[in-house]
PDB file of C-alpha atoms in Angstrom:
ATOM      1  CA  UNK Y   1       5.692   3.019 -29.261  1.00  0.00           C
ATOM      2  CA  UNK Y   2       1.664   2.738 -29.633  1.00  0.00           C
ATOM      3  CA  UNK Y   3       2.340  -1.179 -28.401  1.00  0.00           C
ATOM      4  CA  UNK Y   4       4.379  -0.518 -25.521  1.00  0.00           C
ATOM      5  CA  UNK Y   5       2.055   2.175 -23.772  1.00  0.00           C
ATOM      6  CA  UNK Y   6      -1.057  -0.276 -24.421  1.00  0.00           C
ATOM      7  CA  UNK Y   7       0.776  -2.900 -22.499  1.00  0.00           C
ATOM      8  CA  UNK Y   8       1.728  -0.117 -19.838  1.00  0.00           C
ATOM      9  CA  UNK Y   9      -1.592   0.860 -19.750  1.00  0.00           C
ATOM     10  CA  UNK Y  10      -3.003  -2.932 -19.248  1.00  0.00           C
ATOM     11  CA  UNK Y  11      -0.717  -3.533 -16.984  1.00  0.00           C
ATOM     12  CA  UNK Y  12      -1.537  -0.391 -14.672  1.00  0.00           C
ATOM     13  CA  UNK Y  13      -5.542  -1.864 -15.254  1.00  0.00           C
ATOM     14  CA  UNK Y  14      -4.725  -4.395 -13.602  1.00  0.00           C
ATOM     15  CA  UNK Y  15      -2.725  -3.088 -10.318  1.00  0.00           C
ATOM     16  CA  UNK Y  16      -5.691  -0.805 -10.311  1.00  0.00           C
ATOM     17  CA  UNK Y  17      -8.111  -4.012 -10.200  1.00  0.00           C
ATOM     18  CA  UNK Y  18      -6.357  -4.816  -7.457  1.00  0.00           C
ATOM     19  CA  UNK Y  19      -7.618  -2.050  -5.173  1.00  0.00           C
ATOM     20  CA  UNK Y  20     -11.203  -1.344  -6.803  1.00  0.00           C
ATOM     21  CA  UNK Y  21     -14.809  -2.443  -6.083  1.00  0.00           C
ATOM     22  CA  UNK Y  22     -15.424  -5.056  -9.325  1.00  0.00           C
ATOM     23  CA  UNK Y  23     -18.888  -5.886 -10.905  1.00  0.00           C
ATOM     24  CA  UNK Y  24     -20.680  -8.941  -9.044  1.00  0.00           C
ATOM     25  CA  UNK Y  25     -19.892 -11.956 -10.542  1.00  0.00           C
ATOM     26  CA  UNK Y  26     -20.938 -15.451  -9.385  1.00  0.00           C
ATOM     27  CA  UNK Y  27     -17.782 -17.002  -9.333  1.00  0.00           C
ATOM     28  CA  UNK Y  28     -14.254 -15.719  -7.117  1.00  0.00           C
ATOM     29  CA  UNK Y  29     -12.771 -13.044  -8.857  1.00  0.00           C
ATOM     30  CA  UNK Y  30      -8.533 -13.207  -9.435  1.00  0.00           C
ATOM     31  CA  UNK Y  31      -6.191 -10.526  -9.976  1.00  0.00           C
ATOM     32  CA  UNK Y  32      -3.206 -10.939 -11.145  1.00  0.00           C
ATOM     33  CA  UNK Y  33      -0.163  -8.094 -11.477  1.00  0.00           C
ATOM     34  CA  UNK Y  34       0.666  -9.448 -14.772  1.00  0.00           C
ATOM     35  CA  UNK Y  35       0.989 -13.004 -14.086  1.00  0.00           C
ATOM     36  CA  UNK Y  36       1.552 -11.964 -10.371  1.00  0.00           C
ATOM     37  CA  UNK Y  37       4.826 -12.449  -8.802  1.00  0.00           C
ATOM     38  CA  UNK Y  38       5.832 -14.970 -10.765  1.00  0.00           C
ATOM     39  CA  UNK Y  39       6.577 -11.531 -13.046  1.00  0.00           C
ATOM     40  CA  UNK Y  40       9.032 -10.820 -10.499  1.00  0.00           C
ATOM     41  CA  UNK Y  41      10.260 -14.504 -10.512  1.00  0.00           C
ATOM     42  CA  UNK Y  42      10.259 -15.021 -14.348  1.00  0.00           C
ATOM     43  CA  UNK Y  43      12.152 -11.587 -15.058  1.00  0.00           C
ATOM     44  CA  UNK Y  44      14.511 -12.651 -12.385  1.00  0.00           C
ATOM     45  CA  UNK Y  45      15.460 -15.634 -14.588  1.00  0.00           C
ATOM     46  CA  UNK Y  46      14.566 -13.848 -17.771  1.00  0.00           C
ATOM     47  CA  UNK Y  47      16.264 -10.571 -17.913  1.00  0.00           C
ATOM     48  CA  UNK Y  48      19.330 -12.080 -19.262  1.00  0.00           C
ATOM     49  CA  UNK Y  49      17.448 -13.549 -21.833  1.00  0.00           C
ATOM     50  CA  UNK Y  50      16.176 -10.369 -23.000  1.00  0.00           C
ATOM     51  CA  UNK Y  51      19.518  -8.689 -22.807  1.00  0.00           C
ATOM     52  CA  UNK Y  52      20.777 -11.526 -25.115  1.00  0.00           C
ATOM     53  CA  UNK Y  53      19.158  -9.918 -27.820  1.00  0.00           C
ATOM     54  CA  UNK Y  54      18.780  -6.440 -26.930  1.00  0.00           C
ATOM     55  CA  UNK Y  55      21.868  -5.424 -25.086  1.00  0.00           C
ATOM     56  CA  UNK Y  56      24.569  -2.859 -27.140  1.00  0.00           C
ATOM     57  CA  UNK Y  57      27.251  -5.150 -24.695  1.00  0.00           C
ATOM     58  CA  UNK Y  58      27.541  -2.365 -21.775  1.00  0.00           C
ATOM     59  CA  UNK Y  59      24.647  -3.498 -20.041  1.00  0.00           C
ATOM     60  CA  UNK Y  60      21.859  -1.141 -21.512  1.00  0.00           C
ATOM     61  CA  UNK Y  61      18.399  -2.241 -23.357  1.00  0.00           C
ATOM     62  CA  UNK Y  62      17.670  -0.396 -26.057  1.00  0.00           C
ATOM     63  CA  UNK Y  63      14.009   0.480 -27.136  1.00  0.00           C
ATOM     64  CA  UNK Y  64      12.880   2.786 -29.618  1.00  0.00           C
ATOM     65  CA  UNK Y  65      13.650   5.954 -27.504  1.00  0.00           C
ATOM     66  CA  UNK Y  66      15.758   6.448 -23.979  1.00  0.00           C
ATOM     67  CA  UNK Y  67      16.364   3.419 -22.467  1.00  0.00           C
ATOM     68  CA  UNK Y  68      17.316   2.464 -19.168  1.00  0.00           C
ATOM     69  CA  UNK Y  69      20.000   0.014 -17.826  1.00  0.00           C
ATOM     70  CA  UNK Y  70      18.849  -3.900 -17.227  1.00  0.00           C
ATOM     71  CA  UNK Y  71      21.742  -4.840 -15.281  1.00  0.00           C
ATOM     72  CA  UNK Y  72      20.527  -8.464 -14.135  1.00  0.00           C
ATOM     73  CA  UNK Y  73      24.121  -9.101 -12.474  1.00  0.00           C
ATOM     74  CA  UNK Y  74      24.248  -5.830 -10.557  1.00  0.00           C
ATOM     75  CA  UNK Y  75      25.416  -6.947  -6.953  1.00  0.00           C
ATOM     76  CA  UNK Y  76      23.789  -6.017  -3.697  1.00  0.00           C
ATOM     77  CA  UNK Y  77      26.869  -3.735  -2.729  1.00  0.00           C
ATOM     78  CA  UNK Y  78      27.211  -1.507  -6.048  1.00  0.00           C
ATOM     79  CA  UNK Y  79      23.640   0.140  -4.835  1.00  0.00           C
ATOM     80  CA  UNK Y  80      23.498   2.923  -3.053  1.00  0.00           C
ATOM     81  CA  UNK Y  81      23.754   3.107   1.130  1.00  0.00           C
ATOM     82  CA  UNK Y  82      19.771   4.098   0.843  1.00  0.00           C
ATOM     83  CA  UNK Y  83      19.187   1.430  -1.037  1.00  0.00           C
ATOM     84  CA  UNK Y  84      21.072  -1.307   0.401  1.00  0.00           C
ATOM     85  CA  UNK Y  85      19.522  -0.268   3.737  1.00  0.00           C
ATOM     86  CA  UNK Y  86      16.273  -1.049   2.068  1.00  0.00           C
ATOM     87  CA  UNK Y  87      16.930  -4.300   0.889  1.00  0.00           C
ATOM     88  CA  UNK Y  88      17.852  -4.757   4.246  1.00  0.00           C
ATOM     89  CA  UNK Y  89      14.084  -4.813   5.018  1.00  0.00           C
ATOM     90  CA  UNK Y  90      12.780  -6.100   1.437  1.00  0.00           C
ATOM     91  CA  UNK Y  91      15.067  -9.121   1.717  1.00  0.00           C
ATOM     92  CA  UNK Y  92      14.636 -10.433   5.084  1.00  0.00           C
ATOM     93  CA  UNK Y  93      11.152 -10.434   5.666  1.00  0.00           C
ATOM     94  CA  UNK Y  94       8.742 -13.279   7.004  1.00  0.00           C
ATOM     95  CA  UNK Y  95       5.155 -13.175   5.946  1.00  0.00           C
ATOM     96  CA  UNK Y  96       2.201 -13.288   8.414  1.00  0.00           C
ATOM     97  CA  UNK Y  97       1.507 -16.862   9.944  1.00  0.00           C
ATOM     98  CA  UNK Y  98      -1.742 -14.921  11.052  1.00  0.00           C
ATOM     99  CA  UNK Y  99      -4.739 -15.486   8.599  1.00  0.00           C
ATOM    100  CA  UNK Y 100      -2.947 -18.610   6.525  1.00  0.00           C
ATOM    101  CA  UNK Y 101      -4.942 -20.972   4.448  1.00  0.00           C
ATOM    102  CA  UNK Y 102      -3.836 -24.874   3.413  1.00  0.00           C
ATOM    103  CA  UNK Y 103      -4.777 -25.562  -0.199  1.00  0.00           C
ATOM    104  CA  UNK Y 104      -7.360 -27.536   0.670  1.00  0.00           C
ATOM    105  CA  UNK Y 105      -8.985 -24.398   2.959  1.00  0.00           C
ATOM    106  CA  UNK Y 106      -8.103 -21.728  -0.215  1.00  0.00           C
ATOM    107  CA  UNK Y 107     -10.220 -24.555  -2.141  1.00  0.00           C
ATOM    108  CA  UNK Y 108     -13.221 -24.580   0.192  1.00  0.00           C
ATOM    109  CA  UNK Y 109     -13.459 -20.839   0.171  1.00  0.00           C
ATOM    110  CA  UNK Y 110     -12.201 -19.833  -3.318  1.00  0.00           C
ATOM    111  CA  UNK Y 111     -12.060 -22.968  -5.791  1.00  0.00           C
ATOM    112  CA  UNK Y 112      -8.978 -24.903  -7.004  1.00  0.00           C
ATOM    113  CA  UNK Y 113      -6.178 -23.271  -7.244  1.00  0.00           C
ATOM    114  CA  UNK Y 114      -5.189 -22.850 -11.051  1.00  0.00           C
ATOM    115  CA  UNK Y 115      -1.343 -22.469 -10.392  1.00  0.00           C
ATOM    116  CA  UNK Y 116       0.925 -24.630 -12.035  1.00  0.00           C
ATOM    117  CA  UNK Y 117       3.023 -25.540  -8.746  1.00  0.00           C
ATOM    118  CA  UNK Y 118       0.326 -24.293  -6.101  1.00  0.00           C
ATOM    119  CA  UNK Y 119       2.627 -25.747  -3.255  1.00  0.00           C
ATOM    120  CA  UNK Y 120       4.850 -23.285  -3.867  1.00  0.00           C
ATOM    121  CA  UNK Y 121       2.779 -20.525  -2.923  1.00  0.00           C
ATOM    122  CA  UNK Y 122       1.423 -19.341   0.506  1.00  0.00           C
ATOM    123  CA  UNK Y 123      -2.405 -18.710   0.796  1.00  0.00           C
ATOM    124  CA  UNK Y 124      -4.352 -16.143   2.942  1.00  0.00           C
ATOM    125  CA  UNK Y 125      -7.654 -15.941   3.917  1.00  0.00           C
ATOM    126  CA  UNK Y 126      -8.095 -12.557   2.841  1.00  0.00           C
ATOM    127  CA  UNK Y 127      -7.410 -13.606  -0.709  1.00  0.00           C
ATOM    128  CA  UNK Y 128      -4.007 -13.089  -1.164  1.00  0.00           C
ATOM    129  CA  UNK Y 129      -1.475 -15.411  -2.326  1.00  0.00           C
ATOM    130  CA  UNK Y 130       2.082 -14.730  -2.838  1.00  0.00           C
ATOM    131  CA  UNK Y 131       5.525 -16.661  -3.832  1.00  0.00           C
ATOM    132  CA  UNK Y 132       7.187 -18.668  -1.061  1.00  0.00           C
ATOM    133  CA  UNK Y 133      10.561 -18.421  -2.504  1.00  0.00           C
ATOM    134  CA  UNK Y 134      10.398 -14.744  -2.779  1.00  0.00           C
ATOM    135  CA  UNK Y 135       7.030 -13.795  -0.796  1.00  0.00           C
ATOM    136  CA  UNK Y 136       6.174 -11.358  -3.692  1.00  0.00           C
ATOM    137  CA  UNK Y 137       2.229 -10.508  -4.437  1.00  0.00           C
ATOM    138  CA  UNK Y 138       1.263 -13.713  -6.927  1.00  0.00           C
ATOM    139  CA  UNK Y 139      -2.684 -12.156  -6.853  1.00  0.00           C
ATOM    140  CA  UNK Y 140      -5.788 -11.537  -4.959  1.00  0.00           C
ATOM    141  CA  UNK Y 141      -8.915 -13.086  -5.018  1.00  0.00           C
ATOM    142  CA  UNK Y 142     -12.568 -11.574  -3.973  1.00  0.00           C
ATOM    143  CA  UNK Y 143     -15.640 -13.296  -2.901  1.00  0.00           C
ATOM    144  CA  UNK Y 144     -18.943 -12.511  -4.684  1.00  0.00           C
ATOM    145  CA  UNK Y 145     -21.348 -10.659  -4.664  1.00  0.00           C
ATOM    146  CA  UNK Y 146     -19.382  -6.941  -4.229  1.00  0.00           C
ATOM    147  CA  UNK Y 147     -15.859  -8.420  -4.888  1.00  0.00           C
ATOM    148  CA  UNK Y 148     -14.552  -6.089  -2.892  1.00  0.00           C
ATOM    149  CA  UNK Y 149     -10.981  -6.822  -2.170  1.00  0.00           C
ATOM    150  CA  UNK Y 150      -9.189  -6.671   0.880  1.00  0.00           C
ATOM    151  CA  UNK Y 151      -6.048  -4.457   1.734  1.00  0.00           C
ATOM    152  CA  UNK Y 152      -3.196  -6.546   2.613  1.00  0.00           C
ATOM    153  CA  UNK Y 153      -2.163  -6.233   6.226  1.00  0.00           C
ATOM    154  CA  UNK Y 154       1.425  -7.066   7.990  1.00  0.00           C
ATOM    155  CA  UNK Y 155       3.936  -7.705   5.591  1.00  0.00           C
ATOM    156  CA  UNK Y 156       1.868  -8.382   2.647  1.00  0.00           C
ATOM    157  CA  UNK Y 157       2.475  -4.723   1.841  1.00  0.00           C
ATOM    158  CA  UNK Y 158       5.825  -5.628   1.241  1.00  0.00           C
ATOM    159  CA  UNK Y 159       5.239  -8.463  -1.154  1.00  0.00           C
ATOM    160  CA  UNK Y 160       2.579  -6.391  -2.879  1.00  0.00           C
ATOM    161  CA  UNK Y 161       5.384  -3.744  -2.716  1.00  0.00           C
ATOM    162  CA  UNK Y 162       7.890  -5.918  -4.865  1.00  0.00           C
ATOM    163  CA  UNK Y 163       5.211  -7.069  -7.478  1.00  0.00           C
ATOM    164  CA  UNK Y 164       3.892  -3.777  -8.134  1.00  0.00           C
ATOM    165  CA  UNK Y 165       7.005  -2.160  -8.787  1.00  0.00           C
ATOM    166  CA  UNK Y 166       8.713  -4.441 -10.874  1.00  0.00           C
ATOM    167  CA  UNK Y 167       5.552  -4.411 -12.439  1.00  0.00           C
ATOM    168  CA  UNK Y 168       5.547  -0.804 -13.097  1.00  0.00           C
ATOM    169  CA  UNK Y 169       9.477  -0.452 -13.580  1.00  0.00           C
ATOM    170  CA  UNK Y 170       9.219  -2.769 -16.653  1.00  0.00           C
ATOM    171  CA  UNK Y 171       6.522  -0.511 -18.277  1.00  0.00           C
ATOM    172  CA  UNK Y 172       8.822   2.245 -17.828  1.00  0.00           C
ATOM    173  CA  UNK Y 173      11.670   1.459 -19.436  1.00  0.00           C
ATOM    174  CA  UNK Y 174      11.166   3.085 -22.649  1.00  0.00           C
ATOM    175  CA  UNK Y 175      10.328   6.851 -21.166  1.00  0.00           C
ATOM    176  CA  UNK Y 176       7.522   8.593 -23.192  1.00  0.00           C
ATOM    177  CA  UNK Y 177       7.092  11.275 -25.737  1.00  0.00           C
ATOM    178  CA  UNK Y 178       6.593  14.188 -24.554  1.00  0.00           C
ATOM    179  CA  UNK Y 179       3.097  14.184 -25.325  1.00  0.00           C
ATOM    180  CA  UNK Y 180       2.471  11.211 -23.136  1.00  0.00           C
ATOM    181  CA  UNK Y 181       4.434  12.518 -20.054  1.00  0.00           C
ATOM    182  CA  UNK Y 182       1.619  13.841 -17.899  1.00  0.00           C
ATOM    183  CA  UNK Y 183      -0.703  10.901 -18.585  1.00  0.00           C
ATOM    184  CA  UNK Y 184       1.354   8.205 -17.660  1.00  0.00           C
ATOM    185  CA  UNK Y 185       2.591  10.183 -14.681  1.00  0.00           C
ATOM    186  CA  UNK Y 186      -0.797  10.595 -13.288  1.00  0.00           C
ATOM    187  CA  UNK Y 187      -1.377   7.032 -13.595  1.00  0.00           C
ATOM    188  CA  UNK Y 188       1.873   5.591 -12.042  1.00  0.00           C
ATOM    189  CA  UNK Y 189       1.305   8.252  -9.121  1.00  0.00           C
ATOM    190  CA  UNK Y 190      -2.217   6.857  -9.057  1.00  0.00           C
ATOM    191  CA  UNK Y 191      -0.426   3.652  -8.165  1.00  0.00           C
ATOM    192  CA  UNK Y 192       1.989   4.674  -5.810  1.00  0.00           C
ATOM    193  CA  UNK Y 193      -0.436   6.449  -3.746  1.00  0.00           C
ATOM    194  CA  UNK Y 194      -2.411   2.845  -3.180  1.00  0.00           C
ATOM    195  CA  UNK Y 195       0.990   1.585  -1.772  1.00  0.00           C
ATOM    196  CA  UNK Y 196       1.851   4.346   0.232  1.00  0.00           C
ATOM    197  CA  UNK Y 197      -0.790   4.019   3.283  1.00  0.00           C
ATOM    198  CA  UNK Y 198       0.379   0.692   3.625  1.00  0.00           C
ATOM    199  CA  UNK Y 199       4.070   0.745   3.887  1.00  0.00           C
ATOM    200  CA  UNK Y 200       4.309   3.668   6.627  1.00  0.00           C
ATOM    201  CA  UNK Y 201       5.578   0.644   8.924  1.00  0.00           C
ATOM    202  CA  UNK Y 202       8.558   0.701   6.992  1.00  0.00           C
ATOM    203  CA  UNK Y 203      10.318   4.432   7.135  1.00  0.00           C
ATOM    204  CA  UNK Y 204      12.708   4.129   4.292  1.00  0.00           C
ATOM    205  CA  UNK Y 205      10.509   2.556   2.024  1.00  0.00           C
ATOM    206  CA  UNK Y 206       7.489   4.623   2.541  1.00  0.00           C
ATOM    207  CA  UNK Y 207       9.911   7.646   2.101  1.00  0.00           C
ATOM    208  CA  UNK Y 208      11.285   6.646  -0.733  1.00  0.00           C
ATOM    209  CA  UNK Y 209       7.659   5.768  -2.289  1.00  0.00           C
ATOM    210  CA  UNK Y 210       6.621   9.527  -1.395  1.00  0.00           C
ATOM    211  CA  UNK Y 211       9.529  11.039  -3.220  1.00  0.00           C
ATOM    212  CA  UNK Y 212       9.311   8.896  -6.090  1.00  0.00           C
ATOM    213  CA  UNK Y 213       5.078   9.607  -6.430  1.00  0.00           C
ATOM    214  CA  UNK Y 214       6.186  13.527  -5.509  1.00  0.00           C
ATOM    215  CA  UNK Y 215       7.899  12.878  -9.283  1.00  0.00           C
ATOM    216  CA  UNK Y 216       5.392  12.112 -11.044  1.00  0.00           C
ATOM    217  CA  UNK Y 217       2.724  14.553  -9.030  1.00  0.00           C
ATOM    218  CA  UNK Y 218       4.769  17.036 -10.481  1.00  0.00           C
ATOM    219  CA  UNK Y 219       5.564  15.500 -13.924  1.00  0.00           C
ATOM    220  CA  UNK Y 220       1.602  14.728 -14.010  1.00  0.00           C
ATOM    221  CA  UNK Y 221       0.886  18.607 -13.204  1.00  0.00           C
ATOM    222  CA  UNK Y 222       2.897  19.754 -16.019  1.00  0.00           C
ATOM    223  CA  UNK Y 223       6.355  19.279 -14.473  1.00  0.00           C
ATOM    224  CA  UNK Y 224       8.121  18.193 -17.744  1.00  0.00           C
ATOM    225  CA  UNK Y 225      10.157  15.008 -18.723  1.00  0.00           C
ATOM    226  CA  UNK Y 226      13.508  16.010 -16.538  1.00  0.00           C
ATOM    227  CA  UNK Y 227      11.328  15.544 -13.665  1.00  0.00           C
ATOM    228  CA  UNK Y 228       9.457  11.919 -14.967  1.00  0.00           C
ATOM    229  CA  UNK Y 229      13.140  11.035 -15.531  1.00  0.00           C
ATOM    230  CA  UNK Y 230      13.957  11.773 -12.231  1.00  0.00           C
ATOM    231  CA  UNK Y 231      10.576   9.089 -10.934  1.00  0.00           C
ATOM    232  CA  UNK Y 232      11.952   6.910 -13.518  1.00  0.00           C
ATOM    233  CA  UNK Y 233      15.253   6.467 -12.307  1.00  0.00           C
ATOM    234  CA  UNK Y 234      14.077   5.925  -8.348  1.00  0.00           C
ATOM    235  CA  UNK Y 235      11.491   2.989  -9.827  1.00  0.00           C
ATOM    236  CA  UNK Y 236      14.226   1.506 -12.329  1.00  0.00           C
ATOM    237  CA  UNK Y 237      16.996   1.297  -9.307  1.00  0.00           C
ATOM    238  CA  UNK Y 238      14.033  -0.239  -6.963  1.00  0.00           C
ATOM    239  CA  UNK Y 239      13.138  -2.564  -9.527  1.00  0.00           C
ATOM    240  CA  UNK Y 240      17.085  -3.648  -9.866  1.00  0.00           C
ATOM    241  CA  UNK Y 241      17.328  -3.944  -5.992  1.00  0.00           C
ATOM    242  CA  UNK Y 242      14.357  -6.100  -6.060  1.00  0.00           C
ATOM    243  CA  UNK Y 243      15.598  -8.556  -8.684  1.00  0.00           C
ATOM    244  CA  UNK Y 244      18.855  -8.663  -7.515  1.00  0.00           C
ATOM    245  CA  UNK Y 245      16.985  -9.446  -3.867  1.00  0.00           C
ATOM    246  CA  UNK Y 246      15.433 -12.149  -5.706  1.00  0.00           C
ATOM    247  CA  UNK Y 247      18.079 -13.943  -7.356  1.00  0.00           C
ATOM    248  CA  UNK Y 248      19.750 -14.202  -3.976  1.00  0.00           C
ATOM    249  CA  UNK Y 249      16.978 -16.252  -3.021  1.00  0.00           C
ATOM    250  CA  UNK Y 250      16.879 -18.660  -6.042  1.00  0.00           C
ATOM    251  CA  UNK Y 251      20.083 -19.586  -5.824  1.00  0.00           C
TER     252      UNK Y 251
END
């Protein structure tokens, strides 16, 4: 249990590093959201993997405590209307041609790329880079001196929307003791509230952020673990919409 909330508790480090001002450096800074979305990517093709050897056979993972179903084969149509209307959005975007770099321009202004395939990624001048099969968040970069990183703009919310929860959905899927309720709560609100200003573009998803954040604002403020469960639950199904989202485009 000790293990699993350190790893939460990296992870969340470094969404928060994605947003905050960073000690100067001399050389461009990178953030990744755990390996960036190639997280999303390699849980897309990985989840079953994991269920190999952690499934009871009904489609649930089982931790140490309460788990929460991994259902990597869950079709589009068995989510809800709310959320199929979202993937409607979260699976037929374009990212902004505005602002794009070539490799060779990402070079010039922030070194060699250190991807394994960098042609499969699209570049930004504001530091981003993101996935082109699924156009999820990979990481952002910042300049020295201030490394102060820039907020994405467009559609990039969207991708940074994908990356982040996944991110934060697989951190979750052993809930907490009771003891640890209110502090993760406050920091996966924390989290949520970054995304939030950005996504108001988007009605359902910016919605469904709110309420989901509203969870854990209350679980965080003493709300209890029925009401976490309930934050839980919205960020587990999201994170299941979004892989399922994904494997559409792989295959």
């Amino acid at each position: 249990m000790i293990r699993k909330w350190v790893w939460l508790l990296a992870l969340i480090g470094l969404l928060a590093a994605c947003s905050e001002k960073e000690a100067p450096v001399e050389e461009p800074q990178e953030v990744e959201a755990e390996e960036s979305a190639d997280v999303v990517e390699d849980h897309v093709e990985s989840v079953d993997e994991h269920a190999e050897g952690e499934e009871d056979g009904h489609g649930h993972a089982h931790a140490h405590g309460e788990s929460f179903v991994v259902d990597s084969t869950k079709p589009l149509e068995d989510f809800s209307e709310r959320y199929q209307e979202i993937a409607r959005t979260l699976g037929d975007y374009e990212l902004p041609e505005e602002g794009r770099l070539t490799l060779e321009e990402w070079g010039e202004k922030y070194g060699e790329s250190r991807l394994v395939n960098p042609e499969d990624y699209i570049y930004y001048e504001n530091g981003y880079t993101f996935a082109k099969a699924t156009k999820d968040l990979n990481s952002i970069t910042s300049l020295p001196p201030d490394h102060i990183q820039a907020d994405p703009y467009g559609t990039q919310a969207l991708g940074s929307f994908k990356t982040n929860i996944v991110t934060l959905a697989f951190g979750l899927q052993e809930e907490p003791e009771e003891d640890q309720v209110q502090e993760m709560s406050r920091m996966v609100a924390d989290e949520l509230g970054k995304l939030e200003p950005f996504l108001q573009e988007y009605e359902m998803i910016a919605e469904w952020t709110r309420e989901t954040r509203g969870y854990f604002v209350e679980a965080a403020d003493g709300g209890g673990h029925d009401v976490f469960h309930q934050g839980n639950e919205n960020l587990q199904e999201m994170k299941g919409l979004i892989l399922t989202i994904n494997r559409e485009h792989w295959e």
